[in-house]
Amino acid sequence: MKNPRAKIIIAALGYVVITICMTYPAIRHITSAPAGLNNEDAFQYVWSLWWTKKALLDLHISPAHLTHLYHPSEPYHPMLAVDPFVQFLALPVVLAAGPIIAYNVEFLLSFVLTGIATYVLCYYLTSNSLASFTGGVIFAFFPNKMLHSLGHLPQTTLYLIPIYVLFLYLLLDKPNLKRAIGLGLVLALSLLVYIIHTAYFLIPCTLVFFLWHLATDRHRMLASQFLKYVALAFLLAFVLTAPILVPFVLESFSGELAYLQAGGSGAYSADVLNFFTPSSDHPILGPLLRQLPIPIPGHKDDEALVYVGLVTIALAAVGWIGDLRQRGMWMALGLSAAILACGPFLKIGGQAVQLAIAGRQWYIPLPYALLLRLPFYEWGRNPSRLVDTAMFSVAVLASYGTSSLLTRLGALKSKMAFAAVLAAVILFEYAIVFPFPVGQTAIPDFYRLLAADKEDHAILDIPFSGWSASNTNMYYQTVHEHPIVGGFIHRVPVGVRPMMSFFKRLVTPFGGTDDIVEALSGQDQAAILRYYDIAFVVLHRPRLPLEELPVWIDLLASFPAEKAYEDEQIVAFRVPDTAGIDQLKPLLVVGENWHDIKLSNGTPSRWMSNDGQIYAGISRDGEYELRFTTSSFQTPRRLLVYVNETEVGEFHVQGRQSHSLGPLSLQGEDWTTVRFHAVEGCQVSTGADLDSGGEKCLSLLFENVSLQPI
C-alpha cells in the first residue's frame, strides 16, 4: 500500500483498538462516569470543562474569575486562563452532551491522536509505516502517560508536540509561507495546552533541534529563507498567545504569582532504577515486583513511574546506530531530558546517593539544580515529568530501530507479524493497572433538583476542604451549578484561606460551647450563613465519622434548619431565611493558632502559639472597640494587634491584664480578621496544666475577646 493517507487511516484504527483495550472498561462508561481514579484529579478536570462553558457562555467572564469556588471570596486564579486549549477543544461536546462525556472523549482521543501524530512524524523520518506505528504505540501508551491519564488530562494531551517538531523539519527542508504559518499555528496551540509542557517539552525540543542542526547542518539553518520564515512563525505564535500569556508572565515577574510555587522537586524526581522497573500495579508482573527489596512505584506514585520498557530500550539502541547527523539529535534530547528528570540530586533505589569527601557526606548534584534558578522553572517541583520528553525521543529512536530490523525480513507478512509482536510486547510491559478505573461516585438526585432552583445562593458542603471532599463537591457542582464554599484547582489562590478558615470554625458541632469569644447560637450561625447567601448545608455521610453524624444533625436542627433531602450519601438542610447578622453586634469566630480551650479561674481561655486569629462577621460600617484579656506567666511580652493586616495597636503584657483598643473604623466587608502577634514569638512549655501534656508552643493566654460597637 503506497497511499500515505490510507496508511494513516489504518494506523489510526489500530490506535483506536489499542486505546479501547488499554483503558477498558472506560468506553462502557463514556456517558456516565469519568475515566480515572475515583474522587481524584479527573473530577477536577470534569469540573474545569464545565466551568469554562459556565464562565464564558453563561456568566460572560473569564474562567480565571472563580465566582463559583471559594464562596464568597471570588478570587482570581490565572492558571485557569493560561492553559485554555483542553477546555476550548471540549466546549462543543460540553454544550452538546455535558462535561462527563466531553472529558471521556478528550481522554480517549489523547491516546489516539498522540499515536497518529507520532506516527506521522516517524513516517516522515523513516518512510516505514510499520516502524512508525511502533513509535506511535510507545509515545501514546508509555507508563508515565498511562499513569497521568488516571486524572491529569492536560498532562496527557501530547499530540501537538510531534506535529510541532514535524513542522520544524518541514520548514527546514523547504522554507515557505504555508509551512511557516502551519508552524506558527501549531506552536501557538501547543503553548496553550499546559504550562508544564512549555517548560518541559517545547523549550527543550526547540533548543535541541536548533543547536543540533546549527552544528550539523549550518548551511540550511543560516539560510536567509529559513531564518525569515521561522522568525515569522514564532512571531505569529507570539501574537496569537500574547493576550493570554503576556499578563501571566508580567504577573510572575512582579511577584504576584509567588503562591504558585511549591516545593518537593527532590521528592518528585525520577529514581534511576525506576527507568528499568515496571509498575508494581502491573496486572501480571506486579506481584513479582512487589517482592523486590527496592521501592517500586505503583499507580498512586504518578511522579515516580518513569519506566521506559526493556523492549523499547533495545529498539532505541538499535535505532541509534545509523546516520548520526539524523539520529543523534534524538539521542541528545532523550539523554538530556532523562538526566533532568532525575531532579536536583541523584537517587538510586529510593535514596539520594551520597559521597564521603573530607569526612563529610555530600549529595551528588544534577543539572536540574541549576534549572531551578531560572524564572518559571523555579516552580517546577515535578522534574520526573521530563520523562515524557525523553520518551518522545525514545519513541522516534525505536521507530528507527524497528525500521532497521524490518529491512532484514523479506515477506510483508513476516514484517507485519514482527511489528505486531513488538507492539504487543511493548503494550504488555506498559500496562499499569487492569481493568482501568472509572469514577464510581453517583450524583445524588438532590443536586439535580437543586439545578432547577435559579435563586442566587450558595452551598456549604460538610466537609468542604480536603482533597477527596473538594474533588467530589466540585463534581456535584457540575450538576447543581451553584457556588460552593470550598474547592481546589491547581493551587489555592491568594486571599481565600482566611475565608475558608472562617467557615471551618463557624459551622462546627462545637460552635455553641463556651470559648474566648462569646458562644454562637444556632440562630447566630444561621444568620451568618444567610448573610453570605448560603441556602443549604449538605452533610456527606461517607466523609464524616459515623459517631459525628448525629451531632452534626443536632447542630443544624438548632438553627432550626429544615431537612430538605436524605439518602445513602448525603443529608441536606435548608438554612432558615433569617433577618441576617445582628446589625450592631459582630459575631466572632476563633481562627488559627490557638490551643484547646481550658479554664483559667473558671473562665474559658486559650493559649496562643503566635499570630492567633479571630474572624469577625460585621454587616454595618461603624466605630468599634476591641476588648480582650491576656496573661503572661513568665516574662513581660510585647503584643501587636492587626486588623485585616493593618497594625492598630501595641501592648506590653505582664501578668493578667485587660485591654481595649479603639475606636476602630470597620466596614461591612465579607470578613474581618483580627491577628494577635507576640513579638518575641512563642515559648516551649511542658506544664502539667496543658490539655494533652508534652511540649507546646505558647506565647500568651487569652480570654474574653469581644468587638463592641461604639
XYZ file of C-alpha atoms in Angstrom:
710
model
C 0.000 0.000 0.000
C 1.695 3.203 -1.182
C -1.014 5.720 -0.291
C 0.224 7.558 2.858
C -3.287 8.710 3.796
C -4.610 5.173 3.673
C -1.730 4.085 5.913
C -2.567 6.827 8.398
C -6.203 5.707 8.491
C -5.189 2.097 9.127
C -2.745 3.218 11.834
C -5.479 5.342 13.399
C -7.828 2.356 13.549
C -5.065 0.406 15.244
C -4.615 3.091 17.874
C -8.380 3.189 18.455
C -8.458 -0.554 19.132
C -5.429 -0.366 21.442
C -6.919 2.602 23.314
C -10.160 0.741 23.962
C -8.252 -2.294 25.216
C -5.731 -0.433 27.379
C -8.409 1.731 29.038
C -11.185 -0.844 29.262
C -13.884 -0.545 30.607
C -13.774 3.260 30.248
C -15.528 3.043 26.871
C -18.530 1.388 28.526
C -18.914 4.307 30.951
C -18.304 7.098 28.470
C -21.691 8.719 29.184
C -21.913 8.097 32.922
C -18.567 8.361 34.739
C -15.161 9.951 34.113
C -12.271 7.601 33.388
C -9.677 7.642 36.158
C -9.374 7.205 39.894
C -12.498 7.900 41.914
C -12.643 11.257 43.741
C -9.259 12.241 42.306
C -7.993 14.750 39.728
C -10.282 13.531 36.953
C -13.168 15.110 38.871
C -11.303 18.441 38.856
C -10.905 18.358 35.094
C -14.548 17.406 34.549
C -15.299 20.487 36.631
C -12.838 22.572 34.603
C -14.599 21.673 31.332
C -17.966 22.576 32.877
C -16.660 25.816 34.417
C -15.168 27.091 31.159
C -18.548 26.767 29.488
C -20.332 28.274 32.503
C -17.962 31.237 32.794
C -17.722 32.121 29.104
C -21.209 31.443 27.815
C -23.456 31.874 30.867
C -21.676 34.416 33.068
C -19.629 36.143 30.325
C -16.487 36.291 32.450
C -13.012 34.801 32.246
C -12.695 31.295 33.735
C -9.926 32.776 35.885
C -12.568 34.667 37.893
C -13.724 31.965 40.304
C -17.171 33.142 41.260
C -18.319 29.581 41.985
C -15.432 28.240 44.109
C -14.199 29.514 47.485
C -17.501 31.335 48.059
C -17.830 34.196 48.831
C -14.218 35.229 48.087
C -14.477 35.100 44.247
C -10.675 35.071 43.727
C -8.715 35.450 40.504
C -6.831 32.287 39.508
C -4.577 32.835 36.448
C -3.912 29.121 35.924
C -7.486 28.769 34.653
C -6.796 31.314 31.907
C -3.263 30.446 30.837
C -3.973 26.848 29.696
C -7.252 27.077 27.720
C -6.633 24.562 24.914
C -8.137 21.463 26.540
C -11.193 23.372 27.774
C -11.851 25.142 24.469
C -11.449 21.957 22.473
C -14.072 20.261 24.649
C -16.519 23.169 24.571
C -18.726 21.899 21.694
C -19.057 18.488 23.344
C -19.802 20.082 26.729
C -22.604 22.075 25.101
C -23.985 19.054 23.270
C -23.567 16.264 25.818
C -22.201 17.581 29.115
C -18.788 17.646 30.833
C -18.517 13.914 31.657
C -18.830 12.814 28.032
C -16.583 15.696 26.941
C -13.916 14.601 29.431
C -14.073 10.980 28.324
C -13.904 11.905 24.645
C -10.790 14.004 25.214
C -9.346 11.278 27.426
C -9.705 8.634 24.708
C -8.560 10.978 21.950
C -5.412 11.817 23.920
C -4.168 8.300 23.134
C -5.427 8.019 19.565
C -4.246 11.454 18.433
C -0.867 11.095 20.142
C -0.376 7.804 18.337
C -1.345 9.310 14.977
C 0.796 12.429 15.421
C 3.848 10.387 16.411
C 3.206 8.006 13.506
C 3.197 10.905 11.042
C 6.460 12.310 12.397
C 8.161 8.897 12.439
C 6.930 8.143 8.930
C 8.412 11.423 7.735
C 11.761 10.419 9.257
C 11.826 6.671 8.426
C 9.437 6.214 5.460
C 8.405 2.933 7.133
C 4.753 2.633 8.175
C 5.165 -0.417 10.427
C 8.129 1.133 12.245
C 6.208 4.400 12.563
C 3.266 2.546 14.083
C 5.612 1.173 16.747
C 6.838 4.686 17.530
C 3.233 5.824 17.920
C 2.458 2.943 20.279
C 5.396 3.861 22.501
C 4.637 7.568 22.811
C 0.874 7.140 23.109
C 0.913 4.459 25.817
C 4.180 4.714 27.762
C 3.655 4.098 31.512
C 4.013 7.650 32.822
C 1.419 8.858 30.318
C -0.895 5.976 31.208
C -0.476 6.826 34.875
C -1.252 10.520 34.424
C -4.282 9.549 32.357
C -5.844 8.441 35.644
C -6.663 12.097 36.237
C -4.291 14.634 34.638
C -5.958 15.374 31.307
C -3.687 18.276 30.170
C -0.568 16.296 31.065
C -1.625 13.526 28.662
C -2.573 15.910 25.835
C 0.696 15.392 23.956
C -0.326 15.104 20.326
C 0.627 18.663 19.312
C 4.291 18.131 20.213
C 5.112 15.666 17.381
C 3.260 17.907 14.913
C 5.263 20.918 16.094
C 8.570 19.104 15.584
C 7.360 17.825 12.201
C 6.709 21.396 11.064
C 10.209 22.373 12.183
C 11.581 19.664 9.893
C 9.264 20.664 7.053
C 10.256 24.319 7.300
C 13.947 23.433 7.415
C 13.594 21.208 4.343
C 11.568 23.691 2.297
C 11.058 27.167 3.786
C 7.857 28.790 2.550
C 4.964 30.874 3.830
C 2.489 27.999 4.096
C 4.789 25.929 6.297
C 5.714 28.951 8.401
C 2.048 29.653 9.101
C 1.497 25.989 9.939
C 4.422 26.028 12.364
C 3.195 29.234 13.994
C -0.340 27.933 14.458
C 0.784 24.606 15.926
C 3.249 26.348 18.251
C 0.540 28.759 19.423
C -1.826 25.906 20.244
C 0.969 23.957 21.949
C 1.762 26.931 24.202
C -1.838 26.942 25.450
C -2.137 23.262 26.390
C -0.259 23.139 29.680
C 2.372 25.455 31.103
C 4.445 22.438 32.176
C 4.625 21.320 28.533
C 6.070 24.689 27.561
C 8.881 24.331 30.084
C 9.492 20.595 29.821
C 8.622 19.885 26.173
C 8.571 22.859 23.842
C 11.643 24.668 25.101
C 13.900 21.562 25.264
C 12.725 20.279 21.861
C 13.224 23.674 20.238
C 16.653 24.273 21.774
C 18.000 20.835 20.907
C 16.576 20.998 17.369
C 18.196 24.360 16.619
C 21.504 23.669 18.368
C 21.902 20.246 16.777
C 21.138 21.399 13.270
C 23.252 24.500 13.728
C 26.173 22.191 14.493
C 25.459 19.590 11.800
C 23.594 21.486 9.079
C 24.749 25.081 9.432
C 24.166 25.935 5.761
C 20.434 25.272 5.853
C 19.977 26.667 9.380
C 21.553 30.005 8.481
C 19.874 30.316 5.096
C 18.020 33.625 4.862
C 14.798 31.966 3.703
C 14.689 29.649 6.719
C 15.542 32.399 9.201
C 12.901 34.690 7.706
C 10.121 32.128 7.828
C 10.994 30.649 11.228
C 11.003 34.196 12.646
C 7.598 34.749 11.029
C 6.295 31.515 12.579
C 7.468 32.463 16.072
C 6.081 35.977 15.658
C 2.703 34.554 14.641
C 2.693 32.258 17.700
C 3.556 35.218 19.931
C 0.810 37.433 18.509
C -1.797 34.698 18.937
C -0.852 33.812 22.504
C 0.291 37.182 23.875
C -3.149 38.275 25.176
C -3.172 35.198 27.395
C 0.486 34.590 28.220
C 1.987 38.078 28.493
C -0.153 39.150 31.503
C 0.745 35.873 33.190
C 4.468 36.457 32.601
C 4.292 40.046 33.846
C 2.425 38.980 36.982
C 5.078 36.354 37.584
C 7.990 38.773 37.321
C 6.188 41.232 39.607
C 5.947 38.564 42.317
C 2.152 38.372 42.258
C 2.174 34.659 41.453
C 4.561 33.545 44.186
C 1.805 31.377 45.670
C 2.037 29.102 42.612
C 5.447 27.922 43.735
C 5.591 24.579 45.520
C 8.491 22.652 46.941
C 9.283 18.992 46.557
C 11.482 18.804 43.463
C 13.643 16.226 45.219
C 10.705 14.033 46.188
C 9.097 14.275 42.739
C 12.232 13.329 40.821
C 12.932 10.171 38.870
C 14.837 7.332 40.517
C 17.437 5.805 38.184
C 16.229 2.250 38.912
C 12.665 3.168 38.030
C 13.645 3.787 34.408
C 14.020 -0.003 34.230
C 11.200 -1.070 36.571
C 7.524 -1.566 35.593
C 4.661 -0.503 37.822
C 4.020 -2.568 40.930
C 0.357 -2.460 39.897
C 1.087 -4.298 36.658
C -1.661 -6.958 36.463
C 0.859 -9.789 35.943
C 4.331 -8.511 36.852
C 3.147 -6.524 39.869
C 3.030 -9.395 42.421
C 6.578 -10.396 41.452
C 7.918 -6.860 41.549
C 6.481 -6.158 44.997
C 8.755 -8.865 46.417
C 11.906 -6.996 45.350
C 13.844 -5.186 48.120
C 13.657 -1.819 46.313
C 10.838 0.740 46.176
C 8.649 0.065 43.134
C 6.203 2.810 42.053
C 2.521 1.995 41.926
C -0.386 3.716 40.253
C -0.619 6.284 43.056
C 3.035 7.254 42.619
C 2.324 9.243 39.474
C 5.619 11.142 39.622
C 7.758 8.049 40.297
C 6.751 5.743 37.439
C 9.253 6.520 34.672
C 9.618 3.035 33.187
C 10.931 3.131 29.608
C 10.430 -0.543 28.724
C 13.135 -3.105 28.089
C 11.990 -3.840 24.528
C 11.738 -0.120 23.829
C 15.265 0.479 25.145
C 16.586 -2.292 22.892
C 14.815 -0.845 19.848
C 16.088 2.662 20.629
C 19.624 1.334 20.969
C 19.354 -0.293 17.522
C 17.864 2.937 16.162
C 20.797 4.983 17.354
C 23.080 3.006 15.076
C 22.976 4.744 11.728
C 23.209 8.271 10.403
C 24.396 10.207 13.467
C 23.566 13.553 11.858
C 19.942 12.491 11.568
C 19.501 10.427 14.722
C 21.984 11.973 17.134
C 19.607 14.844 17.898
C 17.093 12.421 19.328
C 19.693 10.739 21.488
C 20.858 14.132 22.772
C 17.293 15.194 23.547
C 16.429 11.888 25.215
C 19.518 11.694 27.417
C 19.351 15.329 28.492
C 15.638 15.030 29.339
C 16.229 11.800 31.290
C 19.029 13.397 33.306
C 16.897 16.454 34.058
C 14.016 14.158 35.068
C 16.242 12.859 37.877
C 15.870 16.218 39.596
C 18.408 18.204 41.618
C 20.124 15.181 43.220
C 20.899 11.650 42.102
C 18.575 8.986 43.533
C 19.050 5.238 43.244
C 16.835 2.685 44.961
C 14.757 5.322 46.721
C 17.738 7.001 48.367
C 19.722 10.098 47.439
C 23.266 8.971 46.642
C 25.922 10.440 48.950
C 29.682 10.628 48.660
C 32.099 10.901 51.586
C 34.536 13.754 50.932
C 36.864 15.113 53.598
C 34.868 13.414 56.306
C 31.526 14.877 55.190
C 28.601 13.380 53.263
C 27.688 15.162 50.027
C 24.723 14.615 47.741
C 25.513 14.294 44.038
C 24.048 17.384 42.328
C 22.452 17.135 38.884
C 21.763 19.803 36.209
C 18.160 20.318 37.353
C 19.551 22.102 40.431
C 20.706 24.866 38.075
C 17.409 24.858 36.205
C 15.607 25.710 39.451
C 17.340 29.099 39.392
C 15.589 30.143 36.178
C 12.259 32.017 36.056
C 9.238 29.682 35.900
C 11.455 26.621 36.310
C 11.691 27.578 39.964
C 8.054 26.452 40.162
C 8.913 23.049 38.664
C 8.503 20.672 41.551
C 7.885 17.700 39.214
C 11.159 17.051 37.357
C 10.090 13.462 36.668
C 7.585 14.768 34.099
C 10.537 15.420 31.830
C 10.426 11.677 31.216
C 7.691 12.493 28.688
C 10.243 14.404 26.607
C 12.690 11.540 26.995
C 10.018 9.062 25.854
C 9.286 11.234 22.819
C 12.920 10.840 21.785
C 12.921 7.138 22.628
C 9.800 6.601 20.505
C 11.475 8.159 17.454
C 14.712 6.194 18.001
C 12.723 2.990 18.499
C 10.984 3.701 15.201
C 14.382 3.960 13.538
C 15.403 0.715 15.249
C 12.266 -1.114 14.185
C 12.787 0.066 10.616
C 16.347 -1.328 10.665
C 15.139 -4.704 11.934
C 12.278 -4.889 9.436
C 14.632 -4.404 6.491
C 16.176 -7.764 7.380
C 12.844 -9.545 6.916
C 11.664 -10.496 3.462
C 7.926 -11.013 3.080
C 5.444 -8.322 4.053
C 3.542 -10.829 6.203
C 6.693 -11.510 8.208
C 7.246 -7.807 8.718
C 3.644 -7.260 9.822
C 3.810 -10.211 12.202
C 7.079 -8.947 13.699
C 5.686 -5.426 14.140
C 2.516 -6.828 15.741
C 4.543 -8.905 18.201
C 6.686 -5.885 19.057
C 3.616 -3.738 19.723
C 2.005 -6.471 21.845
C 5.118 -6.981 23.983
C 5.602 -3.235 24.434
C 1.970 -2.778 25.499
C 2.288 -5.720 27.888
C 5.254 -4.032 29.544
C 3.432 -0.705 29.668
C 0.284 -1.894 31.440
C -0.108 -0.146 34.806
C -3.446 -1.436 36.038
C -6.272 -3.522 34.646
C -9.174 -3.036 34.481
C -8.768 0.705 34.071
C -10.520 2.553 36.933
C -13.523 4.807 36.394
C -15.244 7.185 38.791
C -17.750 5.399 40.983
C -19.332 8.394 42.724
C -23.030 8.571 41.883
C -24.527 12.061 41.870
C -27.431 12.296 44.376
C -30.800 13.329 42.986
C -30.795 16.297 45.372
C -28.299 18.107 43.159
C -30.414 17.531 40.069
C -33.389 19.033 41.908
C -31.225 21.919 43.049
C -30.217 22.606 39.442
C -33.789 23.729 38.765
C -33.512 26.303 41.570
C -32.438 29.503 39.822
C -32.100 31.556 43.010
C -28.684 33.132 43.524
C -27.461 31.196 46.560
C -24.522 29.022 47.586
C -23.947 25.553 49.064
C -21.873 24.674 52.123
C -20.731 21.056 51.960
C -19.549 19.357 55.151
C -16.682 18.676 54.870
C -15.793 21.289 52.254
C -11.980 21.035 52.401
C -9.533 18.214 51.838
C -8.552 16.527 48.588
C -11.345 13.980 48.237
C -14.030 16.308 49.588
C -13.081 19.162 47.254
C -12.993 16.925 44.190
C -16.359 15.352 44.924
C -18.052 18.650 45.797
C -16.810 20.195 42.529
C -18.029 17.138 40.632
C -21.503 17.608 42.140
C -21.346 21.320 41.285
C -21.254 20.480 37.577
C -24.862 19.380 38.086
C -26.344 21.879 40.569
C -24.279 24.875 39.255
C -24.444 26.922 42.473
C -21.375 28.447 44.174
C -19.723 26.289 46.849
C -17.650 27.337 49.835
C -14.669 25.071 49.205
C -12.997 23.600 46.157
C -9.482 23.258 44.798
C -7.885 23.510 41.361
C -4.109 23.695 40.706
C -3.118 25.930 43.655
C -5.007 27.839 46.350
C -5.477 31.451 45.146
C -4.384 34.451 47.156
C -6.805 35.638 49.814
C -9.110 32.648 50.205
C -7.528 30.863 53.162
C -8.913 33.245 55.834
C -12.422 32.918 54.462
C -12.166 29.134 54.329
C -10.908 29.107 57.910
C -13.803 31.359 58.895
C -16.352 28.836 57.648
C -14.428 25.895 59.059
C -14.662 27.450 62.500
C -18.152 28.861 62.058
C -20.107 25.699 61.404
C -18.961 23.013 63.785
C -20.715 20.745 66.279
C -18.811 22.625 68.994
C -19.670 26.129 67.818
C -22.086 26.695 70.715
C -19.667 25.876 73.567
C -18.039 28.498 75.763
C -14.840 29.925 74.320
C -12.650 33.043 74.429
C -15.303 34.677 72.244
C -18.995 34.770 73.015
C -20.640 31.483 72.063
C -22.648 31.436 68.855
C -26.190 30.212 68.997
C -27.685 28.187 66.180
C -29.619 31.294 65.190
C -26.346 33.259 65.050
C -24.727 30.642 62.834
C -27.739 30.520 60.544
C -27.766 34.310 60.318
C -24.133 34.362 59.233
C -24.721 31.672 56.633
C -27.681 33.554 55.202
C -25.676 36.767 55.240
C -23.269 35.030 52.880
C -26.145 33.718 50.727
C -25.676 30.095 51.800
C -29.057 28.418 51.491
C -28.110 24.750 52.013
C -25.751 22.841 54.278
C -25.071 19.334 52.990
C -23.598 16.602 55.198
C -21.657 13.963 53.243
C -22.059 10.662 55.059
C -19.010 8.816 53.606
C -16.637 11.552 54.751
C -17.960 12.095 58.272
C -17.210 9.690 61.151
C -20.323 7.674 61.917
C -20.426 8.842 65.527
C -20.261 12.521 64.475
C -23.191 12.478 62.063
C -25.907 12.709 64.764
C -24.026 15.617 66.364
C -23.985 17.468 63.062
C -27.678 16.799 62.535
C -28.472 18.126 66.028
C -26.417 21.234 65.335
C -28.279 22.012 62.129
C -31.601 21.323 63.821
C -30.701 24.046 66.341
C -30.707 26.706 63.616
C -33.537 25.499 63.190
C -32.827 24.119 59.701
C -35.283 22.143 57.645
C -34.140 18.761 56.377
C -34.551 19.051 52.603
C -33.175 15.705 51.388
C -31.617 12.493 52.651
C -30.188 9.392 51.003
C -27.268 7.000 51.482
C -24.705 9.650 50.543
C -25.933 12.983 51.868
C -28.228 14.755 54.297
C -29.169 18.247 53.078
C -30.591 21.031 55.249
C -32.154 24.290 54.136
C -30.799 27.209 56.155
C -33.672 29.286 57.588
C -34.152 32.658 55.926
C -33.445 34.865 58.954
C -33.049 38.615 59.096
C -29.294 38.333 58.790
C -26.432 39.192 61.098
C -27.254 41.409 64.063
C -26.816 44.940 62.786
C -24.977 46.072 65.925
C -23.169 43.126 67.486
C -20.396 41.492 65.448
C -20.234 37.728 65.712
C -16.765 36.339 66.375
C -15.244 33.007 65.395
C -11.953 31.585 66.703
C -9.471 31.108 63.883
C -5.980 29.583 63.658
C -3.024 29.232 66.013
C -4.870 28.610 69.269
C -4.533 25.674 71.639
C -7.509 23.826 73.119
C -9.962 25.552 75.444
C -9.071 25.410 79.147
C -10.499 27.030 82.268
C -8.472 29.764 83.936
C -10.071 30.851 87.213
C -13.337 29.433 85.905
C -13.177 31.430 82.652
C -12.727 29.774 79.223
C -9.275 30.631 77.880
C -6.843 29.587 75.168
C -3.081 29.683 74.856
C -1.943 31.313 71.637
C 1.052 29.749 69.899
C 1.500 33.006 67.953
C -0.390 35.007 65.355
C -3.712 33.883 66.772
C -6.583 34.921 64.533
C -10.164 35.890 65.283
C -12.683 36.301 62.470
C -15.478 38.819 62.824
C -18.722 38.964 60.884
C -19.580 42.661 60.573
C -22.530 43.786 58.499
C -22.516 47.544 59.094
C -19.849 50.219 58.784
C -19.032 51.899 62.068
C -16.722 52.502 65.019
C -15.874 49.508 67.192
C -13.842 48.766 70.310
C -11.767 45.583 70.612
C -11.591 44.164 74.142
C -9.586 41.205 75.391
C -7.752 39.889 78.447
C -4.239 38.431 78.370
C -1.984 36.652 80.826
C 1.799 36.295 80.727
C 3.054 33.982 83.438
C 6.731 34.294 82.620
C 8.491 37.367 81.220
C 6.748 40.541 80.036
C 5.631 40.270 76.411
C 5.162 42.774 73.608
C 1.903 42.248 71.730
C 0.965 43.750 68.367
C -2.626 43.762 67.117
C -3.556 43.791 63.429
C -6.959 44.241 61.809
C -7.056 43.000 58.212
C -3.211 43.052 58.312
C -3.029 46.725 59.337
C -1.327 47.323 62.688
C -3.789 49.062 65.013
C -2.200 48.788 68.441
C 0.668 47.672 70.681
C 0.592 46.436 74.282
C 3.175 45.430 76.874
C 1.749 42.464 78.732
C 2.813 41.416 82.209
C 0.716 39.229 84.448
C -3.046 39.270 83.821
C -4.352 42.408 82.117
C -7.488 43.558 80.348
C -7.062 45.676 77.227
C -9.205 47.809 74.973
C -8.422 49.194 71.573
C -10.463 51.714 69.645
C -12.148 53.347 68.062
C -11.589 51.094 65.058
C -13.282 52.134 61.834
C -14.545 48.878 60.336
C -16.518 48.301 57.202
C -19.172 45.721 56.491
C -16.867 43.504 54.443
C -17.198 39.804 53.824
C -14.974 39.179 56.816
C -12.674 40.984 59.214
C -9.540 39.322 60.567
C -8.022 40.275 63.920
C -4.488 38.925 64.387
C -2.536 38.957 67.649
C 1.251 38.809 67.263
C 3.683 38.269 70.143
C 6.898 39.938 69.013
C 9.127 37.604 70.994
C 7.412 34.620 69.421
C 6.299 31.604 71.372
C 7.951 29.650 74.156
C 8.081 25.888 74.506
C 6.439 24.796 77.723
C 5.794 21.429 79.363
C 3.315 22.418 82.024
C 1.164 19.879 83.824
C -1.893 22.041 83.206
C -1.743 21.604 79.451
C -4.624 19.677 77.971
C -2.692 16.880 76.313
C 0.707 17.115 78.013
C 4.042 17.227 76.254
C 5.732 20.239 74.721
C 3.671 23.055 73.259
C 4.486 26.369 71.677
C 2.923 29.051 73.911
C 3.029 32.839 73.971
C 0.052 34.399 75.783
C -3.153 33.204 77.404
C -6.300 34.931 76.081
C -9.859 35.210 77.360
C -12.938 37.401 76.897
C -12.260 38.597 73.339
C -15.053 40.841 72.044
C -15.706 43.538 69.477
C -18.228 46.125 70.659
C -19.898 48.900 68.662
C -19.232 52.394 69.995
